[in-house]
XYZ file of C-alpha atoms in Angstrom:
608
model
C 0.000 0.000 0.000
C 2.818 2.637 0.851
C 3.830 1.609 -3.198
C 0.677 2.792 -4.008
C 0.766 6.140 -2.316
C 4.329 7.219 -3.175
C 3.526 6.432 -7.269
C 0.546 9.024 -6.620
C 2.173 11.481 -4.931
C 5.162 11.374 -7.557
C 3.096 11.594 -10.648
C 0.861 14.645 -8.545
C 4.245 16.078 -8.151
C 5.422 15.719 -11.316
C 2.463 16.379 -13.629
C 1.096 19.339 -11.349
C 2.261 21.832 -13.546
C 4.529 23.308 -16.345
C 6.677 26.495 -16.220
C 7.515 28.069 -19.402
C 11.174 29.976 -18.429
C 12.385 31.354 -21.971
C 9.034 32.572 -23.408
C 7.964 36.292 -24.435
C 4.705 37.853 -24.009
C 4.578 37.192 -28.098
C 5.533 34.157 -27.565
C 3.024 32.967 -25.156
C -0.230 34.632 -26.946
C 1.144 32.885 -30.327
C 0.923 29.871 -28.238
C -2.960 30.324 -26.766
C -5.057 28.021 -28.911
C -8.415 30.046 -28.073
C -6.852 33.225 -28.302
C -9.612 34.392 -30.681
C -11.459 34.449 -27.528
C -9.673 37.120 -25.998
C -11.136 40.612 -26.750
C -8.168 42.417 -24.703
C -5.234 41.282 -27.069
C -2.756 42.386 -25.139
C -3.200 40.099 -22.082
C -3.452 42.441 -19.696
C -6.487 40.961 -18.446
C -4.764 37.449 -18.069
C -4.398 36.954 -13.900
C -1.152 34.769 -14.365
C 0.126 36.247 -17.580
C 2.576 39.037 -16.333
C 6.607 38.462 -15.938
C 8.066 35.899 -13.757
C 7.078 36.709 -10.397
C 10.693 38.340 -9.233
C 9.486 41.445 -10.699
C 6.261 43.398 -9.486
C 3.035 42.114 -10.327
C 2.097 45.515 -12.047
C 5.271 45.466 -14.209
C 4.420 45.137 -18.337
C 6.273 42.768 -20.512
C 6.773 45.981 -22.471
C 8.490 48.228 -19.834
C 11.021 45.004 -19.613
C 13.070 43.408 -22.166
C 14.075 40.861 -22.375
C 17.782 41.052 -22.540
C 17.073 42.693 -18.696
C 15.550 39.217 -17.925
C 18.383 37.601 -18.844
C 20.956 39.201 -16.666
C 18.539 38.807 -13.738
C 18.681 35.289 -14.427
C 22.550 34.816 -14.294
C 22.466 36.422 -11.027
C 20.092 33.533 -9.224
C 20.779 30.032 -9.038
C 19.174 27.433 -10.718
C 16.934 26.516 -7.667
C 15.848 29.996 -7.170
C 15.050 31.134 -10.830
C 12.536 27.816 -10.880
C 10.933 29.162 -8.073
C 10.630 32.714 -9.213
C 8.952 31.112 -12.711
C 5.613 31.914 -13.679
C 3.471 28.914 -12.829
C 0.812 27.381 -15.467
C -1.326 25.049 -13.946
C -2.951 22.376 -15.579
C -6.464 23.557 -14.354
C -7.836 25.804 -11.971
C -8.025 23.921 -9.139
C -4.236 23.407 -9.306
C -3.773 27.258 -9.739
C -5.970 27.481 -6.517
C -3.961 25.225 -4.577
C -0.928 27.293 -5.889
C -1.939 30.737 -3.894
C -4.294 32.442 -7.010
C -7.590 32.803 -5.298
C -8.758 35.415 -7.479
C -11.600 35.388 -9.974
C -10.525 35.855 -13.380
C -8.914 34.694 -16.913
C -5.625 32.550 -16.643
C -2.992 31.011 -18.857
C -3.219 27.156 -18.203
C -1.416 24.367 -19.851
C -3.768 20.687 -20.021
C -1.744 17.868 -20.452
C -1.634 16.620 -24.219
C -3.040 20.204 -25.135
C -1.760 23.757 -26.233
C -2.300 26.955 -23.584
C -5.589 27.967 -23.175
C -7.256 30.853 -21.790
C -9.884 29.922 -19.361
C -12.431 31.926 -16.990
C -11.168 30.467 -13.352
C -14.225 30.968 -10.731
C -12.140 31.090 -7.257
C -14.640 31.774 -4.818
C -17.874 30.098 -5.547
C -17.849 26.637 -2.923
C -14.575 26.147 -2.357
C -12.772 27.852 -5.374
C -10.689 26.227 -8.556
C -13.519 25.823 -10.397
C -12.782 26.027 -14.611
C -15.798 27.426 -16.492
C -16.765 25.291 -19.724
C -19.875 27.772 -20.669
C -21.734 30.520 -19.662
C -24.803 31.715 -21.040
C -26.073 34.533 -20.350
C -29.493 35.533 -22.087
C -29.577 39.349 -21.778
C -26.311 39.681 -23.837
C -27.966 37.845 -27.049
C -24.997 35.844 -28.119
C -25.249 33.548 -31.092
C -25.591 29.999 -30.447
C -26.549 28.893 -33.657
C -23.345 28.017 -35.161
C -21.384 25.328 -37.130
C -19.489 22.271 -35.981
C -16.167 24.394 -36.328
C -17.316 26.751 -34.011
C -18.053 24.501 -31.298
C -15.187 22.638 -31.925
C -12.797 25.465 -31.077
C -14.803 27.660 -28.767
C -16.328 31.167 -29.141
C -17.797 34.160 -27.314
C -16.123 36.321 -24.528
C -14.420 34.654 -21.638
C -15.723 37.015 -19.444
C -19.378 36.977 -20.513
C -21.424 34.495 -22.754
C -19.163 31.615 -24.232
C -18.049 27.684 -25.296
C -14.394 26.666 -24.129
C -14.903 24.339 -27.693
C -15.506 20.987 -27.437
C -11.709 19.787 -28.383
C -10.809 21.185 -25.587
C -13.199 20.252 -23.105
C -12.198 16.664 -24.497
C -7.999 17.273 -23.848
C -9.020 18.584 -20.455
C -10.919 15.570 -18.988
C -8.425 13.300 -20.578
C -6.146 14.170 -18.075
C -7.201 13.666 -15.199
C -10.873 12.525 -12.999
C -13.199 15.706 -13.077
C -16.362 15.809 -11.719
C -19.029 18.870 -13.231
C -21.421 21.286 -11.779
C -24.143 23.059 -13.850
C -25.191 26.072 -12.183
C -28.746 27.852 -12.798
C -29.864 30.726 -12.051
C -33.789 30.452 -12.096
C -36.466 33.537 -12.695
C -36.207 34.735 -9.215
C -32.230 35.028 -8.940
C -32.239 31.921 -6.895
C -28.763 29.745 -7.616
C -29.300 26.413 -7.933
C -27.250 23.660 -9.129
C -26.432 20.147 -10.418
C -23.511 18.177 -10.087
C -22.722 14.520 -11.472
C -19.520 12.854 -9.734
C -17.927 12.160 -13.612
C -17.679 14.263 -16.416
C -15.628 13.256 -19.946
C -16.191 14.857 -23.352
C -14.789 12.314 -25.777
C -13.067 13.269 -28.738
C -14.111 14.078 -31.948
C -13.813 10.446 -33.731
C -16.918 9.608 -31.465
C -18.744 13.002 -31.985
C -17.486 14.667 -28.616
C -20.068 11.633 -26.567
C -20.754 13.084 -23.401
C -20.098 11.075 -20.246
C -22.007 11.745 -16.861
C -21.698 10.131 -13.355
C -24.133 10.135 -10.595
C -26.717 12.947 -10.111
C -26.744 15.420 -6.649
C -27.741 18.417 -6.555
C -31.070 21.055 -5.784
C -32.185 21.075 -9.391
C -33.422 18.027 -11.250
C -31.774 15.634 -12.850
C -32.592 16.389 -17.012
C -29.473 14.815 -18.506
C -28.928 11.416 -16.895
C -32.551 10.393 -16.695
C -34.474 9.088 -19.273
C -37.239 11.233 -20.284
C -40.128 11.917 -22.752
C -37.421 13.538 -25.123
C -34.511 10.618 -24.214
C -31.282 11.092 -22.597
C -28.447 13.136 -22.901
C -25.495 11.256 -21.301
C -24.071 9.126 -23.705
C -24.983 11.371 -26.617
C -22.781 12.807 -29.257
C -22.581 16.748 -29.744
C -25.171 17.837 -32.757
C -24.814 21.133 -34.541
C -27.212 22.111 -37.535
C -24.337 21.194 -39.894
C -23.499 17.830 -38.101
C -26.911 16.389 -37.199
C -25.937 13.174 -34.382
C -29.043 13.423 -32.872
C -31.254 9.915 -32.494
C -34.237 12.271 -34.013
C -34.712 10.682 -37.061
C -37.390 13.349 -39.316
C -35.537 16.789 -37.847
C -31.916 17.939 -36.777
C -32.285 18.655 -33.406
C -29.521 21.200 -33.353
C -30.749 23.166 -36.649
C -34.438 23.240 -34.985
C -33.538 24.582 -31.841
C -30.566 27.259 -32.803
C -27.799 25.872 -31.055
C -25.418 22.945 -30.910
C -25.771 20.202 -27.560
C -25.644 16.675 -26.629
C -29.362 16.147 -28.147
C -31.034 12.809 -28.212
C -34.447 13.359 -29.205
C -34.328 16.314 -28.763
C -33.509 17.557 -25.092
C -34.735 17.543 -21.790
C -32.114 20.505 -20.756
C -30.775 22.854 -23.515
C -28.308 25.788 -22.280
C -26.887 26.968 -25.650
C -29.765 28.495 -27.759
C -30.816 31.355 -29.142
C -33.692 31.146 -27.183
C -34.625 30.135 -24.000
C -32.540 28.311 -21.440
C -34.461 25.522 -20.797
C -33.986 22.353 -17.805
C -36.782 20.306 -16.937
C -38.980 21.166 -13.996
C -36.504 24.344 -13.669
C -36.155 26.762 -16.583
C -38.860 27.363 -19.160
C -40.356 29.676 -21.418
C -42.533 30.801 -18.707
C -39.896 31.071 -15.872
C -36.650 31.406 -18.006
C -33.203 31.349 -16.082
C -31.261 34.335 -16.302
C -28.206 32.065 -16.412
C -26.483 28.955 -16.683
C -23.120 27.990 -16.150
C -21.060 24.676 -16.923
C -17.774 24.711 -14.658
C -15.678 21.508 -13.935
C -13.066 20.919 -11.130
C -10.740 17.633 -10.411
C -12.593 14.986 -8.407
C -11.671 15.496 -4.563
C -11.399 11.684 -4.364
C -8.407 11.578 -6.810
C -6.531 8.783 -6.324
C -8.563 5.612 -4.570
C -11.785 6.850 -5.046
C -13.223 6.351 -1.470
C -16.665 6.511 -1.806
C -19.805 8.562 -3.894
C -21.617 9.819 -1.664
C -19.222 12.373 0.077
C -16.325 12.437 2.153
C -12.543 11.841 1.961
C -9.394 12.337 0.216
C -8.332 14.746 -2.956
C -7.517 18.246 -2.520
C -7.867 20.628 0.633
C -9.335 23.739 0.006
C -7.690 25.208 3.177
C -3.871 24.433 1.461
C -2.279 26.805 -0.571
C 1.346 24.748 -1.685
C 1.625 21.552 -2.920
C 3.173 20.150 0.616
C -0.310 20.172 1.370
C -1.572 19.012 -1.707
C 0.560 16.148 -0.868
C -0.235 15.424 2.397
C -4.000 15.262 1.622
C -3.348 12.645 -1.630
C -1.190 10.764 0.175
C -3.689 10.166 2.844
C -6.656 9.917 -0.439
C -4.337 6.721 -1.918
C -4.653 5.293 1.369
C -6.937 2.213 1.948
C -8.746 2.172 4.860
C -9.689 -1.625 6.302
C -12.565 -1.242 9.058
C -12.291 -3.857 11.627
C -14.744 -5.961 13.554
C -14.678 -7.302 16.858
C -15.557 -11.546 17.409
C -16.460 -12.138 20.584
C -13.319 -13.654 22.660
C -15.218 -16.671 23.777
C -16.263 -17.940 20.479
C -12.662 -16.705 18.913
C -10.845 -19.387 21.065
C -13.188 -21.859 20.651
C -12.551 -21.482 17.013
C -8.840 -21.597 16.829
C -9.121 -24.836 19.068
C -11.196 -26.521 17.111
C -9.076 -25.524 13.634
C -5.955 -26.309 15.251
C -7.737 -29.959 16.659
C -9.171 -31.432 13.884
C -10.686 -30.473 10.114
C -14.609 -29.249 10.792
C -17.516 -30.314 8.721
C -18.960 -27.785 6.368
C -22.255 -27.623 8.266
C -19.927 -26.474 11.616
C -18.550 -23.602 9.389
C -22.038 -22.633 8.091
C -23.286 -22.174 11.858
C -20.251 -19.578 12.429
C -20.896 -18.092 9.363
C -24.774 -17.037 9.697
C -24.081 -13.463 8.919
C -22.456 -14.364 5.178
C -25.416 -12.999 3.203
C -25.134 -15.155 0.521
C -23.781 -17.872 1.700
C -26.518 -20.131 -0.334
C -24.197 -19.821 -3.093
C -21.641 -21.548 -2.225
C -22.123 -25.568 -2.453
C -18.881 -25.805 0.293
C -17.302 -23.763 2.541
C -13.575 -25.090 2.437
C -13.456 -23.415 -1.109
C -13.564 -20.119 0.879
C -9.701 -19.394 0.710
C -9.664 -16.710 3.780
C -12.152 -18.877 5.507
C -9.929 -19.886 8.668
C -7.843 -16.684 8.817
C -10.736 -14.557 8.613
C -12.181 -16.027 11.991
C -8.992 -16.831 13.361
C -7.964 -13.119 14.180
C -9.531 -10.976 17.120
C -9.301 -8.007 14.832
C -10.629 -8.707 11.474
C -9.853 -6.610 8.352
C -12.927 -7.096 6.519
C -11.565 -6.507 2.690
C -14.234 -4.251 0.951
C -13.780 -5.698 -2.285
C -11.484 -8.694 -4.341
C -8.754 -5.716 -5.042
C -8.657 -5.052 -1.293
C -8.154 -8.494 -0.917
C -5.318 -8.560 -3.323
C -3.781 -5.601 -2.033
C -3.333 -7.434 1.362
C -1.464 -10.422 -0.038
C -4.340 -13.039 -1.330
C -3.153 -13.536 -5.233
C -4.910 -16.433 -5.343
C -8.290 -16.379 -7.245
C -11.570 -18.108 -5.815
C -14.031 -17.599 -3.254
C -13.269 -14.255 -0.296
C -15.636 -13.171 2.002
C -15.917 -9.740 1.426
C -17.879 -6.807 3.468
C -18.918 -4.078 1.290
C -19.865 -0.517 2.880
C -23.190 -0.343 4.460
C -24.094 -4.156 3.826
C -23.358 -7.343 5.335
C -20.732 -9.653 4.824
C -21.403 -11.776 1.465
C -18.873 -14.102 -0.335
C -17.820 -13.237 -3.961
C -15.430 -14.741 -6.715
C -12.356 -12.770 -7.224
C -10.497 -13.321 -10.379
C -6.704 -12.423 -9.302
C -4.931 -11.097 -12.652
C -0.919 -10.855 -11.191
C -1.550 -7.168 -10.540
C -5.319 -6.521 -8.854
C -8.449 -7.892 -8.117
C -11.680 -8.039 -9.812
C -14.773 -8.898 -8.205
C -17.042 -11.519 -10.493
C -20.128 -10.299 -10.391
C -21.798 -12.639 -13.258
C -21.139 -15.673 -15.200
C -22.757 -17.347 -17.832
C -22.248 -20.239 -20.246
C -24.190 -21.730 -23.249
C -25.145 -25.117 -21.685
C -25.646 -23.306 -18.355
C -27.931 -25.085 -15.370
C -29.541 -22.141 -14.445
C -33.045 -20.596 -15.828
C -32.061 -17.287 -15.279
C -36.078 -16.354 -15.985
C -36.723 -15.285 -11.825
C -38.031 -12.707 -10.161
C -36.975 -9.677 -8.959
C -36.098 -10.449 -5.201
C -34.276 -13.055 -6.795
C -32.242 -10.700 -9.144
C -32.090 -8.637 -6.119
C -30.148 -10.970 -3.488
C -28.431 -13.066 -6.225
C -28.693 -16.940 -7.431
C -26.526 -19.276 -8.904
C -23.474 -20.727 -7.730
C -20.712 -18.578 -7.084
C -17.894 -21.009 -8.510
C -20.213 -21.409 -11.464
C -22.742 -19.502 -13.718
C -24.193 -16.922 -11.047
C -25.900 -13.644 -10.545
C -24.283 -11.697 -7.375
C -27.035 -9.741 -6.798
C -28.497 -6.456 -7.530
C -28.766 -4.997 -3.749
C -24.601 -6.218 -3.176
C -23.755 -4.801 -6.823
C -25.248 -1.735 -5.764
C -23.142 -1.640 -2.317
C -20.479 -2.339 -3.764
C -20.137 0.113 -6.741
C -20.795 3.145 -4.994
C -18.063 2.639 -2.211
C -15.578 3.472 -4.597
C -15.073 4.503 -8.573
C -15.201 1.221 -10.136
C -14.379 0.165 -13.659
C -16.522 -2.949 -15.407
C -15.252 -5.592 -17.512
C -17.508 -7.954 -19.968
C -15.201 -10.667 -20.638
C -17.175 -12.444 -24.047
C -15.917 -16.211 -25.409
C -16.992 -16.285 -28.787
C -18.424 -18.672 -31.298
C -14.675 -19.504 -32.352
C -13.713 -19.651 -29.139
C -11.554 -16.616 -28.618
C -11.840 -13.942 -26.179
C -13.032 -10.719 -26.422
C -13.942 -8.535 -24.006
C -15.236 -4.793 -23.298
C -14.389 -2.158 -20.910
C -16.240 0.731 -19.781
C -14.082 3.299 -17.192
C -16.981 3.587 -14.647
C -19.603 1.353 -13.597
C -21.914 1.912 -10.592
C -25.629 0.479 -10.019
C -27.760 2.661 -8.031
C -29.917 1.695 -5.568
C -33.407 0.060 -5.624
C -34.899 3.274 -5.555
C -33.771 4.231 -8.661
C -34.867 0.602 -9.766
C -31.026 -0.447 -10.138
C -30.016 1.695 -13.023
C -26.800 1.381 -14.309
C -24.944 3.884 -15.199
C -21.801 3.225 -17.522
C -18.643 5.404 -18.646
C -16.342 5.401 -22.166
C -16.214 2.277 -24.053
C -12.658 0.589 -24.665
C -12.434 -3.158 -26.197
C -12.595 -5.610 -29.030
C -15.922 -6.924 -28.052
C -17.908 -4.078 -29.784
C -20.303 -1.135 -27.755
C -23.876 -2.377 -28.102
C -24.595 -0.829 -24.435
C -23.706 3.104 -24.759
C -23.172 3.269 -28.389
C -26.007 6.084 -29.306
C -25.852 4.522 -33.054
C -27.957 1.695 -31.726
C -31.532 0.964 -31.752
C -31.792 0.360 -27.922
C -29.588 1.980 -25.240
C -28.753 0.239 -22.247
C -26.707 2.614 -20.158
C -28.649 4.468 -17.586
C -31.677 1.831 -18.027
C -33.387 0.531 -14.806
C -33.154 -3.310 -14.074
C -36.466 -5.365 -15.255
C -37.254 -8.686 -13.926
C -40.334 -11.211 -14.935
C -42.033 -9.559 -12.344
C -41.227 -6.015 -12.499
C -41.252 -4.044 -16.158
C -38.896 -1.335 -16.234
C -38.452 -1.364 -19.758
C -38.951 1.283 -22.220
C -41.562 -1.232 -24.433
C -44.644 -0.016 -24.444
C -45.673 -3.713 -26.261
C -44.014 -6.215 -23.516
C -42.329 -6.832 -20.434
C -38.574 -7.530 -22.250
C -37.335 -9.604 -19.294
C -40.270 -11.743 -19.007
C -40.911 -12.229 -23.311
C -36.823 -12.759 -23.146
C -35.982 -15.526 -20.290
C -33.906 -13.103 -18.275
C -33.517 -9.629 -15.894
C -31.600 -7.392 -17.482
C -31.015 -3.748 -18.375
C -33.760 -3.445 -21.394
C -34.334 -0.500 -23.503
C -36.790 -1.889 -25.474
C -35.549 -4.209 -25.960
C -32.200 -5.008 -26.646
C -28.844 -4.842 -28.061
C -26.978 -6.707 -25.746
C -28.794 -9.372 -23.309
C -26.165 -11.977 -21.009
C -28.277 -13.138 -18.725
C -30.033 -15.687 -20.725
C -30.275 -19.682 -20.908
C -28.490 -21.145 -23.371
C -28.630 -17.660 -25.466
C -26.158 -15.341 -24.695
C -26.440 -11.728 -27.304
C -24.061 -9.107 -27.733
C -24.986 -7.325 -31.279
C -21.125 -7.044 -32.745
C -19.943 -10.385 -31.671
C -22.483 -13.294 -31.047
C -25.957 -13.703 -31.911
C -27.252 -16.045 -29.023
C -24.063 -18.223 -29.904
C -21.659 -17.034 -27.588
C -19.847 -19.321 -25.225
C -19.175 -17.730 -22.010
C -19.805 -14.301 -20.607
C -17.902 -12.883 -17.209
C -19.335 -9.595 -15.951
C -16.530 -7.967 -13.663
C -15.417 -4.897 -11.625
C -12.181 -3.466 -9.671
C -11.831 -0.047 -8.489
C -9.736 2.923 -9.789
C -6.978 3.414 -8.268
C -4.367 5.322 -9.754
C -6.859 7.980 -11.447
C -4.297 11.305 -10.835
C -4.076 11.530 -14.264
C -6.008 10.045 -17.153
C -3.712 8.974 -20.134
């Protein structure tokens, strides 16, 4: 573990930020890719774009030459000059953390990007936040505007704009962001919604959009499915480049102003017109304006957990000691421990160290195991007798916590997810982490996988077999951490092929078990977030025999199709199937073996 927090620290150190010693105020604004967004060409108005920081801030680059810079340099060390360096951060929130805590325009430098000139909001909620869009109405700017356009940006930084969509994409490939769309509704009242996950893809998949989970005091338009569809998971439309899933209208051309439409929009913030979000803004109680700002995930490193708390950057730290301290402690897993009751606890480790015990004794000691109907025999349980054996015990939280603490081998752990009980899982051990199994299927497979939805809920099957963990433990499970998902496909031919999607979490019942999935990566195809598809399973609720959640208004998918599953109506991709398993670009019904697995991100400072 103290291997995993020294790699993030060093590559927080080294990627925090770039420092650009030999370059002239020409120099730099050649170097600006939006720089046809600045109105005041002479920088002035740029907060970090004065001369290194050994001279007054008020000093010009034109009172100064260079030459002058030069000699000052000769006279300081090496050491020193560095320090005296302007600093370009790779985002706000990095400037922030630096010592700029004023509102403004600033010079940054995004990994795998060119500088870019970027409206920094440092004192709204904590500060380092870097604005995507703002719209305001009153100044009428033109949203109706060609793919170009959006592509690169346009409008003033310090009014009405789009950062461009190429660059939205280069900044949230480097690192975990989360986003925050702020409204200001017909009364002047702020509200606001954030999703944990935010990724523009780039421009070979039409700038997809990619959402996490929904909090916030407005509603939720752009990750649930509505009368007009769903925005996450769409790709950008403008009324030249029509992506839309409308089929007689171009979304985009219709409503004067490029977006992630599907058909067409349940929230729209660049138009012409009116600033719409469900249940919010309307044409009868328009919003005088809406923001799109973005800021590094505060759980940066080993995502602790969704819901709040832990880790990532301190907004009370202004150097990157701090910055340090508070990721090192982020990267750091944390084991809870429970207490067996001493009695019992020696009894135990006499009777292990006496004689081999009988399944049936194990069973007794293990009545809190959740699941525990899934398993046909407890010896298989590989932490079994050093799990009970301990008066403190480190209950792992998942198989890559297990692996972490020394248990390479692959099989059956018991396991204790966050806010659940203890349950027993199959961890597939790969040489370097752990991924929890949660579903297996073959073609010949035993089970009917037709059942209800308590059933689907608390998991069936055998765990060392074809199996179904369990909606309610998935659940748990994925929102403890940021996990990743693996579909691991055996096709006709019998080769392997297998699709990744960068986050995975199931929400809870409440929400009827909607998944919610990130960017596709793989050779198994995209039939579940691909927006070229007839159906769309990503952010679809779970449907049972018993319980239609499906978008069909002809049939109940899971009970016409033998199996629960994430239906749109009805389906691209279906695994959880006797003797039928689908996935559009590979198999159709004939593949051989499916293996539906997670692990958590861990090393998530910087995206590559």
């Amino acid at each position: 573990m103290l291997l995993y927090s020294v790699l993030c620290l060093f590559f927080l150190v080294t990627n925090y930020g770039v420092a650009f010693p030999s370059s002239t105020k020409d120099e730099m604004y050649q170097n600006i890719g939006n720089k046809h967004m600045l109105l005041n060409k002479d920088t002035t108005t740029l907060i970090n774009g004065q001369k290194p920081e050994l001279y007054e801030e008020t000093a010009s680059y034109q009172s100064i030459s260079w030459d002058f810079v030069q000699k000052e340099r000769k006279k300081k060390d090496a050491e020193e000059w560095q320090q005296d360096l302007e600093y370009l951060a790779r985002d706000c929130r990095a400037a922030y953390i630096r010592g700029r805590k004023r509102s403004g325009l600033y010079i940054i430098r995004p990994k795998f990007s060119p500088l870019l000139v970027v409206y920094c909001e440092m004192d709204y909620d904590g500060g380092g936040w870097t604005v995507l869009h703002r719209n305001i109405p009153k100044q009428k700017a033109p949203w109706s505007r060609a793919w170009h356009d959006y592509k690169i940006g346009f409008g003033n930084l310090l009014g009405s704009h789009w950062i461009g969509n190429e660059f939205m994409h280069l900044l949230t490939r480097q690192n975990a962001f989360s986003v925050r769309f702020v409204l200001i509704d017909s009364t002047g009242t702020s509200r606001h919604v954030d999703y944990h996950s935010f990724q523009v893809d780039d421009e070979s998949t039409g700038y997809a959009l990619r959402l996490g989970n929904y909090t916030g005091d407005a509603p939720d338009a752009l990750t649930t499915m509505g009368e007009s569809g769903i925005h996450d998971n769409m790709m950008f439309s403008t009324q030249d480049n029509d992506n839309d899933r409308r089929a007689d209208t171009n979304c985009a051309l219709d409503n004067a102003g490029g977006w992630w439409y599907d058909n067409c929009y349940s929230a729209l913030l660049n138009s012409d017109g009116t600033i719409y979000w469900k249940g919010l803004c309307t044409e009868a109680n328009p919003c005088q304006l809406a923001s799109i700002m973005i800021r590094p995930s505060r759980q940066n490193c080993n995502i602790p957990s969704r819901r709040g708390g832990g880790g990532g950057y301190n907004d009370d730290d202004d150097d990157s000691a701090s910055l340090q301290s508070s990721q090192t402690s982020a990267c750091a897993m944390h084991f809870p421990h429970i207490l067996l009751p001493p009695v019992v606890l020696l009894f135990l480790i006499h009777a292990t160290n006496s004689a081999e015990l009988d399944d049936s004794f194990w069973r007794n000691q293990l009545i809190d195991v959740a699941n525990l109907y899934m398993i046909n025999d407890t010896s298989n349980i590989l932490n079994l007798k050093t799990t009970v054996q301990r008066y403190a015990i480190p209950y792992m939280r998942d198989c890559n916590e297990m692996f972490q603490a020394g248990h390479t081998e692959s099989g059956l752990y018991i396991l204790r997810p966050e806010k659940t009980r203890t349950l027993v899982a199959n961890c597939y051990m790969d040489g370097c982490e752990g991924w929890t199994v949660i579903q297996h299927n073959t073609q010949n497979t035993e089970i009917t996988w037709s059942e209800d939805w308590t059933t689907y809920k608390y998991g069936f099957g055998n765990l060392e077999a074809d199996h179904w963990l369990g909606n309610e433990y998935i659940s748990f499970i994925t929102q403890q951490k940021w996990y990743k998902v693996r579909i691991v496909l055996i096709d006709p031919n019998g080769h392997h092929r297998y699709a990744d999607y960068d986050s995975f979490v199931l929400r809870n019942e409440t929400d009827g078990f909607r998944v919610v999935l990130g960017k596709y990566e793989g050779n198994a195809g995209d039939p579940l977030t691909s927006s070229q598809t007839k159906n769309m399973h990503d952010n679809m609720r779970f449907s049972a025999k018993d319980q239609d959640n499906d978008r069909s208004t002809k049939e109940n998918c899971a009970d016409i199709h033998g199996g629960g599953w994430w239906y749109d109506s009805c389906y691209n991709a279906q695994l959880n199937n006797k003797g039928g398993l689908y996935w559009n670009t590979l198999c159709n019904g004939n593949c051989k073996k499916s293996v539906i697995m997670v692990k958590p991100v861990h090393m998530y400072c910087h995206r590559v």
